[in-house]
Amino acid sequence: MLDFFKVVEGKIFIIPDYQREYSWEKPQWEMFFKDVSQIKDQQHLMGSILTSRYKKELPLKERAEFPAYSNKLEFVEFIEDDGTALNLYELIDGQQRLTTMLICLAAIKSRLLANQNQKYVSIIAKIDKALHTKIRTEGDVLQVLKVNPIIFCRKDFGSLIGLTNSASKNRSKSLSGTRKSILLMNKAFDFFYENFSSADVAEDFFIKLTTRVKFWFQDLESAEQANIIFECQNNRGTPLTNLDKVKNNLIYRLSLVKDGPDKNSVLDSVNKAWSSIFKMLADRNIYDTNVENEILVDAITLIYKEGITQNESFQYLSKKLDEEGESADPQKMLCVVQDFVTKLSDIAKAHINFACPLYSDGDYVLPLIELKLTYAEIFRPLLLACMLRMQTSQELLEVFETARDAAFWVYGASARRTNYKTSLHDRTARDIYTQGRATSSTIEYLKDFISSGIDRKRIAYDRVPESLVYAYEAKNKNNEERFKFLTSYNYVRIFKEEDYANLPAIKGITEERERKEKLADLYERASNYAPSPKSKSRTKREYLSEAAIRKAMDESLKQKDLQSLNAYSDELEASAKRYFRAKSYGLKN
């Protein structure tokens, strides 16, 4: 086991871009801080650092970052400006805790610099040496980070941990990045800085962190070995997602195949696929592990079988890959892995666009966000299949608009259970994805589903108030304005049921059952909601404002006020009927 300085001594680490970006948040920072703070005289094992030393070839994208690179030796090596040799390592496991440790050290350095006491000079120098170093280039030296996050985050990370000698914690506020990983690094810095209430506290923490904390450091022969072990070593950090487990499972399968160009090509495809997935997630600021798990569920649904849950997905896929790759011919396993990775990459891209749509994605985005007002996830595999297989944007737009209507009328206004015909949706999705069913049939499928799924006797619009208010607001807006409205949509209930119970129009009803029914009816009318954020620049609103509702709540409530409330609710319902195309499905406008 090694202490921190031994871990970084003589090494430069690169976090490969097929790993997820920095994702630790306050619970992990608090645990890290508590673990170190409570150390007394004993040693504390922080966790594992799994690495693979780069042999000869430095990744192409890294060569611009490290121009001193030479492939004349067996391993990639650099020379520090003092003549010390530096080896380059791929950091497979431990990147979250090691990144956190460097941010913590940067916060300690800032706290000590703020104190301006000469007794801390040696500690600051040690921290600087751990954070970055200088390597020789042709006729010059280049300052580089000792731990290098993926390229998208590297510049901001370098600014945060202090390539400049700023004593102020506010330098972390100058970060240019808007990626969530950069924002989390910024917050981590502030968290540690604020917890170091004085230079003495920071010094004590530094001593514990660098002398009592130990790491299990393992340099493995290849990234394949490291990834296999990685699955079992992610202790005290963010739990592995099923997507993480799949990557390691695929790498394990490839490790059983004899080395050669074909194997290297497939292994490269695996790494590129995960790099692409994590980059797409980060680009759209998605750091929800549930999304990663659902990507795998969707892939299994479209490729193999519907009805698989998150908990079942990894084991099911592992079994399917065993069946498909069961052969003495290793080439078959390479083909199986390559085929799955290609399909997974495409499905993941569609899923991420579905989970966090941007207006620039295409015309289908508006009905997709409108769909999210009700039950978007029910149709997700079906819509992903259409996104992957449909040739024209107009065809895709029509599918999303019809799915939006289906969610509103069947699962919303008709209150069908959310598992109503979901297996049929998923089977249809797989038929479309595998091209066993024409994509052009999707709209007819959805229309048939609406016709059979609408319960005309039980339609109740108060079950979908968000959609009602949106339809009312959207009627005089163009698509871009509707999109902006949806993305800032603030839908809140103004009053609770007990507020209405004291109204004269309710309180005066002597028969209890009639009073309860009247109360429930008034409470559920959409006029009980604030449709959108208030605008200071607009004093007049088309819908009934909160002030008008409060006036109607006054003790002097009159019948005409109730009529105003009812008229407003009727207009909302009429707007929804028009917007969600009631007439097309045999309903009256």
XYZ file of C-alpha atoms in Angstrom:
589
model
C 0.000 0.000 0.000
C 1.213 3.493 -0.845
C 0.603 6.939 0.557
C -0.547 9.687 -1.777
C 2.878 11.118 -2.585
C 4.188 7.644 -3.459
C 1.181 7.103 -5.725
C 1.909 10.219 -7.823
C 5.715 10.112 -7.589
C 7.320 9.576 -10.997
C 3.958 9.268 -12.729
C 1.553 11.139 -14.956
C -1.998 9.784 -15.058
C -4.475 10.081 -17.911
C -8.147 9.332 -17.309
C -9.368 7.653 -20.517
C -12.375 9.228 -22.164
C -14.373 5.997 -22.014
C -14.694 6.642 -18.276
C -17.467 8.922 -17.048
C -16.590 12.482 -16.138
C -16.317 13.646 -12.545
C -19.588 12.811 -10.791
C -18.977 12.856 -7.034
C -21.350 15.122 -5.130
C -21.826 16.319 -1.563
C -22.552 12.885 0.014
C -19.243 11.538 -1.355
C -17.313 14.698 -0.374
C -18.749 14.518 3.142
C -17.784 10.868 3.461
C -14.267 11.623 2.187
C -13.878 14.552 4.601
C -15.273 12.584 7.549
C -13.068 9.546 6.876
C -9.892 11.640 6.874
C -10.887 13.966 9.727
C -11.561 11.051 12.096
C -8.128 9.467 11.562
C -5.992 9.498 14.705
C -2.810 7.401 14.795
C -4.039 4.533 12.654
C -3.698 4.101 8.914
C -6.762 4.411 6.704
C -7.207 2.511 3.430
C -8.914 4.945 1.049
C -9.418 2.475 -1.789
C -7.801 1.154 -4.925
C -5.925 2.821 -7.758
C -5.900 0.533 -10.799
C -3.710 1.577 -13.694
C -2.167 0.307 -16.885
C 1.154 1.726 -18.023
C 1.196 3.013 -21.588
C 3.433 0.916 -23.810
C 5.156 2.765 -26.660
C 2.053 4.236 -28.272
C 0.544 7.343 -26.731
C -3.089 7.822 -27.831
C -3.231 10.101 -30.864
C -5.498 12.676 -29.207
C -3.021 13.021 -26.310
C 0.050 13.730 -28.429
C -0.789 17.414 -28.798
C -1.066 17.653 -25.004
C 2.286 15.913 -24.507
C 4.577 16.989 -27.377
C 7.613 15.540 -25.609
C 6.249 12.085 -26.403
C 8.682 9.536 -27.831
C 7.995 5.903 -28.723
C 11.598 4.765 -28.783
C 11.334 3.066 -25.381
C 9.246 0.057 -24.341
C 6.994 2.326 -22.253
C 5.903 5.917 -22.786
C 8.245 8.076 -20.736
C 8.867 11.759 -20.080
C 11.706 13.584 -18.354
C 11.021 16.189 -15.664
C 13.004 19.408 -15.789
C 15.138 18.078 -12.912
C 16.034 14.954 -14.918
C 13.635 12.536 -13.180
C 11.938 9.973 -15.431
C 8.128 10.070 -15.538
C 5.996 7.140 -16.636
C 2.552 7.577 -18.186
C -0.386 5.564 -16.822
C -3.971 5.038 -17.887
C -6.121 5.451 -14.780
C -8.769 2.719 -14.866
C -10.207 2.854 -11.348
C -9.836 5.478 -8.652
C -10.296 8.533 -10.850
C -13.169 9.923 -8.754
C -11.334 9.690 -5.427
C -7.975 10.756 -6.880
C -9.549 13.780 -8.590
C -11.322 14.648 -5.332
C -8.047 14.370 -3.449
C -6.336 16.822 -5.797
C -9.217 19.293 -5.499
C -8.978 18.953 -1.723
C -5.225 19.631 -1.815
C -5.847 22.710 -3.984
C -8.340 23.965 -1.374
C -5.762 23.351 1.394
C -3.188 25.304 -0.610
C -5.593 28.238 -1.046
C -6.393 28.300 2.668
C -2.669 28.279 3.570
C -1.849 30.986 1.023
C -4.601 33.152 2.480
C -2.902 32.902 5.886
C 0.386 34.330 4.479
C 2.494 32.500 7.064
C 5.971 31.384 6.018
C 5.691 28.182 8.048
C 3.385 26.756 5.374
C 5.812 27.264 2.468
C 7.043 23.659 2.488
C 3.496 22.237 2.525
C 2.483 24.485 -0.382
C 5.561 23.337 -2.323
C 4.656 19.671 -1.739
C 1.107 20.282 -2.925
C 2.359 22.051 -6.057
C 4.609 19.105 -6.888
C 1.685 16.701 -6.472
C -0.672 18.774 -8.614
C 1.559 19.441 -11.614
C 5.072 19.103 -12.955
C 7.282 20.289 -15.809
C 8.516 18.011 -18.572
C 11.306 18.635 -21.019
C 10.528 19.349 -24.647
C 12.880 20.360 -27.432
C 14.691 23.353 -25.997
C 11.964 24.181 -23.473
C 9.890 22.839 -20.577
C 6.122 22.299 -20.495
C 3.941 22.449 -17.389
C 1.474 19.543 -17.216
C -0.994 18.125 -14.717
C -0.023 15.030 -12.751
C -3.610 13.744 -13.084
C -5.286 14.562 -16.401
C -9.085 14.290 -16.669
C -10.672 13.610 -20.044
C -9.748 16.278 -22.574
C -13.132 18.056 -22.442
C -12.552 18.957 -18.765
C -8.780 19.257 -18.575
C -8.351 22.986 -19.079
C -10.935 23.929 -16.457
C -9.599 21.335 -14.028
C -6.113 22.796 -14.449
C -7.461 26.270 -13.672
C -9.292 24.998 -10.615
C -6.449 23.156 -8.926
C -4.133 26.083 -9.424
C -1.643 26.319 -12.218
C -1.631 29.941 -11.008
C -0.761 30.829 -7.432
C -4.031 32.430 -6.378
C -4.810 32.590 -2.699
C -8.501 33.242 -3.166
C -11.108 30.536 -3.278
C -13.012 32.784 -5.692
C -10.695 31.760 -8.520
C -12.845 28.648 -8.763
C -15.706 30.933 -9.850
C -13.797 31.898 -12.997
C -14.239 28.481 -14.555
C -15.486 28.793 -18.103
C -17.043 25.354 -18.303
C -20.757 24.765 -18.039
C -20.491 20.969 -18.028
C -21.902 19.511 -14.866
C -18.601 17.747 -14.132
C -16.824 21.124 -14.063
C -19.524 22.616 -11.857
C -19.198 19.659 -9.480
C -15.420 20.150 -9.299
C -16.036 23.808 -8.516
C -18.508 22.921 -5.763
C -16.109 20.318 -4.359
C -13.385 22.973 -4.091
C -15.755 25.324 -2.259
C -16.916 22.506 0.031
C -13.395 21.680 1.178
C -12.252 25.298 1.407
C -15.212 26.194 3.613
C -14.626 23.172 5.848
C -11.024 24.262 6.425
C -12.094 26.979 8.846
C -8.491 27.988 9.529
C -4.970 27.350 8.278
C -4.347 25.088 11.289
C -7.339 22.915 10.375
C -6.096 22.734 6.776
C -2.582 21.783 7.928
C -3.880 19.026 10.217
C -6.025 17.618 7.411
C -3.048 17.726 5.014
C -0.889 15.707 7.418
C -3.552 13.034 7.849
C -4.319 12.947 4.139
C -0.715 12.517 3.022
C 0.705 10.334 5.811
C -2.157 8.229 7.218
C -4.255 7.628 4.110
C -3.111 4.644 2.053
C -4.050 3.368 -1.385
C -3.864 -0.088 -2.866
C -1.960 0.746 -6.055
C -1.901 -1.852 -8.801
C -0.233 -1.486 -12.185
C -1.638 -4.207 -14.406
C -0.227 -5.509 -17.648
C -3.101 -4.239 -19.744
C -6.233 -2.127 -19.595
C -8.183 -5.355 -20.152
C -7.010 -6.807 -16.830
C -7.649 -3.520 -15.052
C -11.215 -3.273 -16.320
C -11.963 -6.850 -15.251
C -10.779 -6.143 -11.696
C -12.419 -2.706 -11.728
C -15.905 -4.237 -11.537
C -15.166 -5.575 -8.059
C -13.144 -2.636 -6.733
C -15.431 0.391 -6.818
C -15.738 0.616 -3.039
C -16.700 3.812 -1.170
C -17.614 5.598 -4.384
C -20.426 5.812 -6.896
C -21.857 2.303 -7.472
C -21.304 0.751 -10.870
C -24.180 1.088 -13.273
C -25.274 -1.812 -15.431
C -23.642 -0.006 -18.343
C -20.313 -0.073 -16.456
C -20.728 -3.783 -15.825
C -21.473 -4.462 -19.481
C -18.303 -2.684 -20.591
C -16.186 -4.721 -18.202
C -17.975 -7.913 -19.206
C -17.241 -7.245 -22.873
C -13.592 -6.501 -22.130
C -13.376 -9.727 -20.135
C -14.764 -11.691 -23.097
C -12.204 -10.079 -25.374
C -9.406 -10.958 -22.945
C -10.127 -14.639 -23.672
C -9.400 -14.105 -27.373
C -5.854 -14.349 -28.674
C -4.157 -11.006 -29.316
C -4.275 -9.751 -32.871
C -5.476 -6.899 -35.115
C -9.115 -8.053 -35.084
C -9.227 -8.222 -31.295
C -7.577 -4.813 -30.979
C -10.101 -3.346 -33.401
C -13.075 -4.643 -31.402
C -11.502 -3.539 -28.110
C -11.035 -0.084 -29.592
C -14.713 -0.095 -30.626
C -15.760 -0.857 -27.041
C -13.692 1.996 -25.650
C -14.885 4.425 -28.331
C -18.515 3.453 -27.724
C -18.330 4.169 -23.987
C -16.331 7.324 -24.622
C -19.061 8.511 -26.986
C -21.881 7.592 -24.583
C -20.323 9.371 -21.603
C -19.512 12.426 -23.723
C -23.096 12.640 -25.000
C -24.414 12.328 -21.442
C -22.079 15.048 -20.201
C -22.788 17.327 -23.181
C -26.451 17.336 -22.151
C -25.625 17.536 -18.436
C -27.112 14.119 -17.707
C -25.490 12.623 -14.622
C -28.337 10.348 -13.632
C -27.207 6.733 -13.304
C -30.805 5.711 -13.872
C -30.475 6.985 -17.458
C -27.434 4.745 -17.988
C -29.351 1.747 -16.669
C -32.358 2.559 -18.866
C -30.119 2.754 -21.946
C -29.279 -0.908 -21.409
C -32.940 -1.811 -20.843
C -33.885 -0.121 -24.118
C -31.074 -1.880 -25.978
C -32.266 -5.265 -24.723
C -35.894 -4.393 -25.521
C -35.082 -3.438 -29.111
C -32.551 -6.191 -29.820
C -33.788 -9.185 -27.824
C -36.853 -9.140 -25.581
C -39.378 -6.853 -23.912
C -40.231 -6.815 -20.225
C -36.683 -6.889 -18.823
C -36.211 -4.710 -15.729
C -33.109 -2.772 -14.708
C -32.284 -5.404 -12.088
C -32.489 -8.195 -14.663
C -30.824 -6.446 -17.589
C -27.130 -7.177 -16.974
C -27.612 -10.875 -16.215
C -29.959 -11.285 -19.171
C -27.501 -9.674 -21.583
C -24.608 -11.744 -20.232
C -26.611 -14.914 -20.852
C -27.531 -13.836 -24.393
C -23.911 -13.061 -25.240
C -22.930 -16.485 -23.897
C -25.467 -18.114 -26.202
C -24.511 -16.108 -29.272
C -20.780 -16.455 -28.749
C -20.825 -20.140 -27.836
C -18.302 -21.492 -30.326
C -14.759 -22.742 -30.515
C -14.146 -20.033 -33.101
C -12.933 -16.897 -31.276
C -13.801 -14.882 -34.360
C -17.471 -15.442 -33.584
C -17.137 -13.824 -30.162
C -15.441 -10.829 -31.771
C -18.354 -10.512 -34.197
C -20.928 -10.844 -31.394
C -19.273 -8.131 -29.288
C -18.784 -5.807 -32.255
C -22.400 -6.216 -33.370
C -23.778 -5.492 -29.906
C -21.513 -2.479 -29.349
C -22.538 -0.952 -32.685
C -26.236 -1.347 -31.875
C -25.796 -0.114 -28.303
C -24.039 3.058 -29.498
C -26.893 3.944 -31.844
C -29.589 3.192 -29.263
C -27.731 5.165 -26.574
C -27.535 8.243 -28.804
C -31.271 8.111 -29.507
C -32.035 7.512 -25.812
C -29.939 10.493 -24.691
C -31.599 12.751 -27.269
C -34.961 11.488 -26.001
C -34.028 12.037 -22.341
C -32.751 15.586 -22.828
C -33.987 16.991 -26.154
C -32.678 20.238 -27.610
C -34.682 22.470 -29.909
C -32.008 22.019 -32.585
C -32.518 18.232 -32.651
C -35.430 18.476 -35.072
C -39.134 19.149 -35.474
C -40.047 16.093 -33.395
C -38.655 17.739 -30.243
C -41.708 19.891 -29.485
C -44.222 16.994 -29.400
C -41.638 14.982 -27.441
C -41.532 17.592 -24.667
C -45.315 17.910 -24.837
C -45.416 14.137 -24.421
C -43.323 14.479 -21.272
C -46.226 16.355 -19.657
C -48.011 13.008 -19.440
C -46.458 9.549 -19.888
C -43.512 9.751 -22.286
C -41.628 6.733 -20.920
C -44.411 4.329 -21.910
C -43.718 4.963 -25.592
C -39.937 5.365 -25.285
C -38.762 2.099 -26.954
C -41.285 2.582 -29.760
C -40.193 6.161 -30.387
C -36.501 5.250 -30.171
C -37.043 2.614 -32.850
C -38.676 5.248 -35.054
C -35.835 7.706 -34.413
C -33.359 5.050 -35.560
C -35.269 3.721 -38.558
C -37.389 6.498 -40.063
C -35.948 8.234 -43.085
C -37.767 11.584 -43.076
C -38.221 14.190 -40.357
C -41.839 14.763 -41.376
C -42.672 11.100 -40.808
C -40.983 11.213 -37.407
C -42.858 14.396 -36.478
C -46.210 12.763 -37.243
C -45.324 9.752 -35.083
C -44.362 11.913 -32.094
C -47.499 14.047 -32.409
C -49.682 10.935 -32.489
C -47.829 9.427 -29.503
C -48.363 12.701 -27.642
C -52.090 12.478 -28.333
C -52.141 8.820 -27.289
C -50.527 9.595 -23.947
C -52.963 12.445 -23.299
C -56.177 10.605 -24.200
C -55.439 7.042 -23.085
C -53.087 7.232 -20.094
C -54.097 10.748 -19.061
C -57.741 11.691 -19.564
C -58.946 8.056 -19.646
C -56.693 7.083 -16.703
C -55.582 3.753 -18.143
C -53.008 1.987 -15.989
C -49.446 2.716 -17.024
C -48.867 -0.957 -17.877
C -51.817 -0.931 -20.295
C -50.553 -2.553 -23.538
C -46.913 -1.653 -22.819
C -45.752 -5.129 -23.871
C -47.474 -4.606 -27.215
C -45.756 -1.221 -27.598
C -42.376 -2.844 -26.931
C -42.952 -5.756 -29.329
C -43.974 -3.289 -32.015
C -40.826 -1.288 -31.254
C -38.628 -4.356 -31.732
C -40.402 -5.251 -34.983
C -39.694 -1.761 -36.307
C -36.086 -1.770 -35.084
C -35.318 -5.176 -36.592
C -37.123 -4.042 -39.762
C -39.699 -6.764 -39.490
C -42.397 -4.112 -39.611
C -42.637 -1.075 -41.867
C -42.054 2.215 -40.083
C -44.972 3.693 -42.014
C -47.347 1.479 -40.013
C -46.451 3.186 -36.713
C -48.957 6.029 -37.040
C -51.803 3.627 -37.814
C -50.735 1.479 -34.864
C -50.929 4.483 -32.532
C -54.273 5.648 -33.933
C -55.735 2.165 -33.429
C -54.362 2.194 -29.890
C -56.060 5.541 -29.192
C -59.388 4.393 -30.626
C -59.422 1.228 -28.527
C -57.870 2.820 -25.447
C -60.063 5.880 -24.939
C -62.685 5.333 -22.266
C -65.327 7.760 -23.492
C -67.428 7.326 -20.354
C -64.589 8.107 -17.951
C -62.727 10.991 -19.582
C -61.755 13.482 -16.874
C -59.583 16.432 -17.802
C -58.601 17.217 -14.237
C -56.293 14.171 -14.442
C -54.031 16.037 -16.871
C -54.106 19.670 -15.677
C -50.537 20.388 -16.837
C -51.483 19.496 -20.405
C -54.694 21.534 -20.220
C -52.943 24.685 -19.114
C -50.198 24.152 -21.704
C -52.725 23.702 -24.537
C -54.421 26.941 -23.457
C -51.103 28.811 -23.339
C -49.851 27.348 -26.633
C -52.750 28.403 -28.840
C -51.276 31.772 -29.888
C -47.603 30.771 -29.867
C -45.339 29.487 -32.633
C -43.268 26.337 -32.137
C -40.182 28.114 -30.821
C -42.275 30.084 -28.322
C -44.002 26.875 -27.231
C -40.627 25.215 -26.705
C -39.404 28.118 -24.562
C -42.631 28.069 -22.579
C -42.307 24.327 -21.932
C -38.710 24.600 -20.760
C -39.667 27.288 -18.206
C -43.032 25.818 -17.304
C -43.754 26.288 -13.595
C -46.961 24.550 -12.672
C -48.060 24.929 -9.055
C -51.260 24.468 -7.125
C -52.236 27.810 -5.572
C -54.655 26.577 -2.925
C -55.222 23.351 -1.054
C -58.555 21.656 -0.616
C -59.087 22.978 2.901
C -58.847 26.548 1.555
C -61.960 25.960 -0.525
C -63.857 24.301 2.327
C -64.462 27.666 4.022
C -65.980 29.380 0.992
C -69.618 30.472 1.476
C -70.576 28.644 -1.720
C -69.286 25.407 -0.164
C -69.887 25.994 3.530
C -73.544 26.774 2.936
C -74.315 23.281 1.596
C -75.889 21.335 4.455
C -75.848 17.833 2.956
C -72.381 16.376 3.608
C -72.088 14.223 0.489
C -73.186 17.065 -1.794
C -70.770 19.417 -0.045
C -67.842 17.022 -0.510
C -68.659 16.512 -4.186
C -68.929 20.262 -4.760
C -65.669 20.837 -2.919
C -63.845 18.156 -4.901
C -65.199 19.508 -8.187
C -64.163 23.083 -7.434
C -60.771 21.988 -6.139
C -59.960 19.944 -9.216
C -60.901 22.613 -11.751
C -57.801 23.843 -13.553
C -58.379 27.379 -12.290
C -56.798 26.190 -9.058
C -53.371 26.330 -10.738
C -50.851 28.986 -11.682
C -50.232 28.141 -15.340
C -46.763 29.655 -15.816
C -44.147 31.827 -14.110
C -45.242 35.370 -13.429
C -43.760 38.004 -15.689
C -42.950 41.391 -14.167
C -43.155 43.023 -17.573
C -46.642 41.698 -18.262
C -49.450 42.715 -15.950
C -52.238 41.281 -18.074
C -52.528 37.544 -18.583
C -54.888 35.655 -20.861
C -55.607 33.087 -18.200
C -57.255 33.820 -14.871
C -54.499 35.222 -12.657
C -53.750 34.275 -9.070
C -55.139 37.655 -7.988
C -58.441 36.887 -9.697
C -58.601 33.499 -8.025
C -57.887 35.063 -4.637
C -60.635 37.583 -5.267
C -62.985 34.708 -5.993
C -61.922 33.189 -2.691
C -63.070 36.235 -0.759
C -65.897 35.970 1.748
C -68.013 38.109 -0.580
C -67.859 35.408 -3.254
C -70.708 35.821 -5.706
C -72.161 33.528 -8.321
C -70.635 35.507 -11.179
C -67.166 34.773 -9.751
C -67.899 31.064 -9.812
C -69.111 31.486 -13.350
C -65.790 33.117 -14.239
C -63.907 30.190 -12.756
C -66.063 27.684 -14.590
C -65.818 29.582 -17.884
C -62.044 29.597 -17.598
C -61.958 25.856 -16.912
C -64.252 25.199 -19.870
C -61.925 27.185 -22.122
C -58.946 25.147 -20.930
C -60.755 21.927 -21.777
C -61.767 23.261 -25.184
C -58.153 24.255 -25.884
C -56.948 20.771 -24.958
C -59.529 19.118 -27.218
C -58.335 21.209 -30.130
C -54.631 20.822 -29.402
C -54.718 17.072 -28.847
C -56.951 16.602 -31.916
C -60.058 15.141 -30.287
C -61.973 15.177 -33.570
C -59.396 12.893 -35.224
C -60.183 10.198 -32.676
C -63.964 10.394 -32.817
C -64.391 12.851 -29.949
C -66.285 16.128 -30.039
C -64.266 19.342 -30.013
